[in-house]
Tab-separated table of C-alpha atoms in Angstrom:
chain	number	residue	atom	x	y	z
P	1	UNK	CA	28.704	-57.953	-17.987
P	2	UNK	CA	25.056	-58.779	-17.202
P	3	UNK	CA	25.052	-58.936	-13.675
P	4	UNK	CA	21.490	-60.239	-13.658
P	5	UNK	CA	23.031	-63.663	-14.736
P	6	UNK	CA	24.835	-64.537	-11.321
P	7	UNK	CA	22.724	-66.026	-8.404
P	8	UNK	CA	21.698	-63.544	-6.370
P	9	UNK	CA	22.286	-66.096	-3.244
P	10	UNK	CA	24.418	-69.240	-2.452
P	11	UNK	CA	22.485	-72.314	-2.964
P	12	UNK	CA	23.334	-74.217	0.197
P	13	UNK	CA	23.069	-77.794	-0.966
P	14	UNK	CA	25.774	-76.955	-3.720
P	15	UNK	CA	27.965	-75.401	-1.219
P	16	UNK	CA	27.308	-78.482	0.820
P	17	UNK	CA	28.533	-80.932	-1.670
P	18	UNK	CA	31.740	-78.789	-2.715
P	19	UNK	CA	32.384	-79.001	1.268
P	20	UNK	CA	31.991	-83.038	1.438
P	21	UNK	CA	33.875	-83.589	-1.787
P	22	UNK	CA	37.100	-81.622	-0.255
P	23	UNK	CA	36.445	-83.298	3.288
P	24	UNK	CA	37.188	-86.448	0.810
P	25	UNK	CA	40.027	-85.455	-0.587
P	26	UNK	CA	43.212	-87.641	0.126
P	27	UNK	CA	45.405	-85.097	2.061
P	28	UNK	CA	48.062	-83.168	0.190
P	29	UNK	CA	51.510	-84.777	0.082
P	30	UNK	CA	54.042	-82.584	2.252
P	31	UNK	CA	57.396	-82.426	3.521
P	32	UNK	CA	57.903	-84.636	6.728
P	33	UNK	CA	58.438	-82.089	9.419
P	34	UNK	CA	61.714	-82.082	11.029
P	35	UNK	CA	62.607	-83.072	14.573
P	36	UNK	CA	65.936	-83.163	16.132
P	37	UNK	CA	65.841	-85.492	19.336
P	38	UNK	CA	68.966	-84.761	21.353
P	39	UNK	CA	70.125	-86.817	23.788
P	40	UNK	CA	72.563	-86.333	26.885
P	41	UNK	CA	75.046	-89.813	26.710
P	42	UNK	CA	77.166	-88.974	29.497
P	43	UNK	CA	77.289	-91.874	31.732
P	44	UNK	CA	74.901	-90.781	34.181
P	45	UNK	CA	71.788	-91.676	31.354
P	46	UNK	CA	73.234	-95.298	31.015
P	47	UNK	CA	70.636	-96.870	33.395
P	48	UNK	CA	67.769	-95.317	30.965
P	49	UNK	CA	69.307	-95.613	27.316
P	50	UNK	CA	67.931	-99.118	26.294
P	51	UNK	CA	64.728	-97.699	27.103
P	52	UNK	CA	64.925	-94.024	25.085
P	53	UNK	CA	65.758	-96.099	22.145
P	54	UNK	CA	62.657	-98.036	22.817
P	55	UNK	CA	60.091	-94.720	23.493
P	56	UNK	CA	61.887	-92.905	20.365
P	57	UNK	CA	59.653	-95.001	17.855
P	58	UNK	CA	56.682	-93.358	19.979
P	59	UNK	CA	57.148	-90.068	17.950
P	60	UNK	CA	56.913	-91.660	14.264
P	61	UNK	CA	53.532	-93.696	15.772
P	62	UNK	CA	51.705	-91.015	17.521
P	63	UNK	CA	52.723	-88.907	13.995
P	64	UNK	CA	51.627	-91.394	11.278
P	65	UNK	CA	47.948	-90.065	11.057
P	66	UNK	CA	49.273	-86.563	10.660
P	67	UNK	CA	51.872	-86.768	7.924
P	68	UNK	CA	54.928	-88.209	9.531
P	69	UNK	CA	58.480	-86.911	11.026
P	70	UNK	CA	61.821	-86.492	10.046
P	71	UNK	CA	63.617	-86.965	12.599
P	72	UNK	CA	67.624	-86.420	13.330
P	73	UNK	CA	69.393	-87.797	16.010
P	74	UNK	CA	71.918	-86.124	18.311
P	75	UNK	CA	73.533	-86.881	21.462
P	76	UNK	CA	76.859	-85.871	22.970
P	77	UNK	CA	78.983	-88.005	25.285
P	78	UNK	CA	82.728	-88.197	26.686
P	79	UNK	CA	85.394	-85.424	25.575
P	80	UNK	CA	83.899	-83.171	23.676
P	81	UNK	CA	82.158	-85.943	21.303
P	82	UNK	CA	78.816	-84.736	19.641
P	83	UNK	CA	77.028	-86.504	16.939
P	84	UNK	CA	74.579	-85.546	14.659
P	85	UNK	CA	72.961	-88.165	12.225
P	86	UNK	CA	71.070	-87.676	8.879
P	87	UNK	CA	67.533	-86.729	9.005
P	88	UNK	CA	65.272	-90.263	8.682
P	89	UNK	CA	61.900	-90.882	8.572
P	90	UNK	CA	61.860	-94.670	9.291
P	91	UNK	CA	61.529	-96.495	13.447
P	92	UNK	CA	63.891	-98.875	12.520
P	93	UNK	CA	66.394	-96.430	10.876
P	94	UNK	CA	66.469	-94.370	13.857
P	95	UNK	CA	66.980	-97.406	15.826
P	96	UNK	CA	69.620	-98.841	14.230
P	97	UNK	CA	71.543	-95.595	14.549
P	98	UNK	CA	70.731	-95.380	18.842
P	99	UNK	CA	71.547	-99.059	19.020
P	100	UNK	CA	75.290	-98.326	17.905
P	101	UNK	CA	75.367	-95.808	20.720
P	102	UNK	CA	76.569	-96.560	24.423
P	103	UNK	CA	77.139	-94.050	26.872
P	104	UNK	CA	80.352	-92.605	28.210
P	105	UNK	CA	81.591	-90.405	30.748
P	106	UNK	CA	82.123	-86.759	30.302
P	107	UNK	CA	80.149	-83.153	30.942
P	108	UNK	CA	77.480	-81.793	29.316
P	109	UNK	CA	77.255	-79.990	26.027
P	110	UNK	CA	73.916	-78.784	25.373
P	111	UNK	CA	75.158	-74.955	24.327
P	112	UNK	CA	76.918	-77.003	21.364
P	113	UNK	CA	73.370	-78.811	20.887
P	114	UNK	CA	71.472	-75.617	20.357
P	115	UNK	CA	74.039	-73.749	18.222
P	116	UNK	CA	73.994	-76.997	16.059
P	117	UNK	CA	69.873	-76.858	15.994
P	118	UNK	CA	70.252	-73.007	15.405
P	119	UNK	CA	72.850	-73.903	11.956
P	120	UNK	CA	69.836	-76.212	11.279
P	121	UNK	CA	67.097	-74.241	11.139
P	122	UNK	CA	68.627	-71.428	9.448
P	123	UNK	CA	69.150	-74.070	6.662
P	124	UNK	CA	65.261	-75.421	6.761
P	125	UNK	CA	63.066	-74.934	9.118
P	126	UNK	CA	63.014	-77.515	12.220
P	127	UNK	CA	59.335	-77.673	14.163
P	128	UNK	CA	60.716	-78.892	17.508
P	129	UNK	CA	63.819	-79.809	19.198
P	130	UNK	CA	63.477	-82.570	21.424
P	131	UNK	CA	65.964	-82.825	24.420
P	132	UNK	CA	66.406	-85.233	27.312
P	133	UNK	CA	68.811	-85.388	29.857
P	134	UNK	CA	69.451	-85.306	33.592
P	135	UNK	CA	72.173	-82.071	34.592
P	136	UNK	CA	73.648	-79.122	32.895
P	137	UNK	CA	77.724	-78.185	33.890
P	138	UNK	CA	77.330	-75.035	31.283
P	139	UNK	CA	76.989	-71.473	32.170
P	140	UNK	CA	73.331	-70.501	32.086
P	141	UNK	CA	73.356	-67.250	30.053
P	142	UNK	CA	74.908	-68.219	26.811
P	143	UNK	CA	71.963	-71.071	26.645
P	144	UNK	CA	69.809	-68.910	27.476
P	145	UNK	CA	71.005	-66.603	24.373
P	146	UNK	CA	70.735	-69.489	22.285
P	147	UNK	CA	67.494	-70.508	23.174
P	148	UNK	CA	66.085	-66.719	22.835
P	149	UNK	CA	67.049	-67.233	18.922
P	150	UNK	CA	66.175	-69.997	18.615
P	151	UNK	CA	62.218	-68.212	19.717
P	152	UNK	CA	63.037	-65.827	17.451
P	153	UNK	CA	62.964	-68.889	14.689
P	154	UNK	CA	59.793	-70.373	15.911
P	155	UNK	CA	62.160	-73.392	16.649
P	156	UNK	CA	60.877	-74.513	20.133
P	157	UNK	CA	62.792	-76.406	22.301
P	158	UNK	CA	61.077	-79.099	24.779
P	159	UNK	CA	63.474	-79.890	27.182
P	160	UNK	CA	62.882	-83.262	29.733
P	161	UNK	CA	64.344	-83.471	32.819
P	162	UNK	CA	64.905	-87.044	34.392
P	163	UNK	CA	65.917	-86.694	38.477
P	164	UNK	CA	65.501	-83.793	40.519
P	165	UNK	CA	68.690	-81.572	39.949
P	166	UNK	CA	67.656	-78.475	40.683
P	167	UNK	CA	70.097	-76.452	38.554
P	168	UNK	CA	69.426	-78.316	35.269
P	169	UNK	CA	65.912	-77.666	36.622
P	170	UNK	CA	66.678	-73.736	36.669
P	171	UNK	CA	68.511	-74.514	33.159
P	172	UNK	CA	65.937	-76.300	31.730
P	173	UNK	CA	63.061	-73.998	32.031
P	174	UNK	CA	64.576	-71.135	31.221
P	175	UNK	CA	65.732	-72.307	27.698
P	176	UNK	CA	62.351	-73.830	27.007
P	177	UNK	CA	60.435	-70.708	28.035
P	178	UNK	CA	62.881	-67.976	25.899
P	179	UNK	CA	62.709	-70.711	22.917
P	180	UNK	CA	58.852	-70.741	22.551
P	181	UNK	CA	59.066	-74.026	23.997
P	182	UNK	CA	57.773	-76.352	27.017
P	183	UNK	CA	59.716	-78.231	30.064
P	184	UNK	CA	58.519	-81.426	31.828
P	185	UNK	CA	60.401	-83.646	34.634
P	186	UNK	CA	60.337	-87.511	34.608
P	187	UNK	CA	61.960	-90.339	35.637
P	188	UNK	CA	62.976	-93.794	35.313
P	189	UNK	CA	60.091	-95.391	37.277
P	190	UNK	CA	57.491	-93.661	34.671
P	191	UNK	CA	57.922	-94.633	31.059
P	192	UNK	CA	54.445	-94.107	30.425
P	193	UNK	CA	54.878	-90.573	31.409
P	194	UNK	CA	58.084	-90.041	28.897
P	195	UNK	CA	55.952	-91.718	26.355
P	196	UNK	CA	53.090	-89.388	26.446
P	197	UNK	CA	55.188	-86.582	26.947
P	198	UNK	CA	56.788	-87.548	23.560
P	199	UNK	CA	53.903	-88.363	21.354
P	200	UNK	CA	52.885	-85.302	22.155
P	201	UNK	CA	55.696	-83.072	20.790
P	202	UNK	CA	55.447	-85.359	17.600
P	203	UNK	CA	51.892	-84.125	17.354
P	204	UNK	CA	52.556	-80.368	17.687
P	205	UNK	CA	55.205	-81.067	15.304
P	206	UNK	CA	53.336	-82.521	12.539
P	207	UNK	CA	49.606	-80.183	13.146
P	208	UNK	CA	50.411	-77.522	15.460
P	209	UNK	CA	49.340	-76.191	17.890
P	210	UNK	CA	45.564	-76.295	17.237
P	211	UNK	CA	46.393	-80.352	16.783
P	212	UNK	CA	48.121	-80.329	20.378
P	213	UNK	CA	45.186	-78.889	21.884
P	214	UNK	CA	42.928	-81.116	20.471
P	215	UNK	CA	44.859	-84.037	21.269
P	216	UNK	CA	45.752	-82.663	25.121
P	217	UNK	CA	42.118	-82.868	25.370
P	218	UNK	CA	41.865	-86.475	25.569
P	219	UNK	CA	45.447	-87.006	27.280
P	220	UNK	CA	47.192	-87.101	30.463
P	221	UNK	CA	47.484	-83.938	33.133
P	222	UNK	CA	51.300	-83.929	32.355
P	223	UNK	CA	50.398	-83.041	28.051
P	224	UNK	CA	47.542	-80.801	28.941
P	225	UNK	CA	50.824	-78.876	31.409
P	226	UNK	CA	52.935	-79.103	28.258
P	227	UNK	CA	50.536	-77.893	26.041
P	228	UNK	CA	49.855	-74.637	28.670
P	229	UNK	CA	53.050	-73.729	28.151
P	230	UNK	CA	53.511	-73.246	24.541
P	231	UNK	CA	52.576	-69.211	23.754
């Protein structure tokens, strides 16, 4: 081969053009990533479950520029009930499915939560598990095991405490920190709060990381905590 016949240097304004042609480039069509938003439906949550069926339709909006979600709802209530819906992509789908929910007494299951989100993501990768609730009645270590695979999956688990229980406080942490995760307290007086809190797991779950720390740039102090956490 004549090697006298390639360029002996770029030529800038070419590689300048190829640059601006990709930068206009519709972005490729992907997979909706997958979300499981698990919710504690013991009757303790019934004064706030109108309004996570409202703030739920906060992850698809603060994820439409960024490719969407697929999100699956869970929730557990009375003896030993746990549901698990199909995966949707649609507000009003999701809604229609929390709508036909009411709460009901009984303890907590969130160790049967994160086995189900480990059978999951064994099966196709989930990008964040979502969980609100207000107490755990479980024994800490085998959540704690749980969560640790559930690291070891790059599944991350954001767990959101509403009150000030300081044992599901203890709980919560820990199975956010061992799952690669983050943990954040609200409550019922701050929707706002909740809100952000959730758009910004659907952004880490559609871009990343490097999208959550852009966005934490121009959000509250509570995202900009969340974000910290993540390793």
């Amino acid at each position: 081969m004549n090697d006298k016949s390639l360029p002996s240097r770029s030529d800038s304004r070419a590689i300048e053009l190829f640059i601006k042609q990709v930068r206009s480039l519709p972005p490729v069509t992907a997979d909706p990533g997958r979300v499981i938003f698990a919710l504690d439906a013991t009757a303790s949550r019934g004064p706030t479950w109108d309004q996570a069926c409202d703030l739920q339709s906060e992850l698809f909006r603060s994820a439409a520029d960024l490719g969407g979600l697929a999100i699956q709802l869970c929730y557990y209530r009375g003896y030993q009930e746990f549901k698990a819906t199909r995966f949707v992509n649609q507000t009003d789908q999701l809604l229609q499915l929390m709508n036909g929910v009411s709460c009901l007494g009984g303890i907590t299951q969130i160790g049967r939560l994160l086995r189900h989100a480990l059978g999951e993501t064994r099966s196709k990768p989930v990008k964040a598990i979502i969980f609100i609730g207000d107490c755990c009645e479980e024994d800490i270590d085998p959540l704690c095991h749980a969560a640790g695979e559930l690291g070891m999956l790059r599944t991350p688990v954001f767990m959101f405490q509403e009150g000030e229980d300081a044992h599901a406080r203890l709980v919560f942490e820990q199975v956010s920190r061992l799952s690669g995760g983050a943990y954040a307290p609200f409550d019922r007086s701050s929707p706002q709060l909740l809100r952000d809190l959730l758009g910004a797991v659907a952004v880490y779950a559609t871009g990343g990381r490097r999208a959550l720390a852009d966005h934490s740039r121009t959000s509250s102090d509570a995202v900009r905590r969340l974000t910290r956490q993540l390793r």
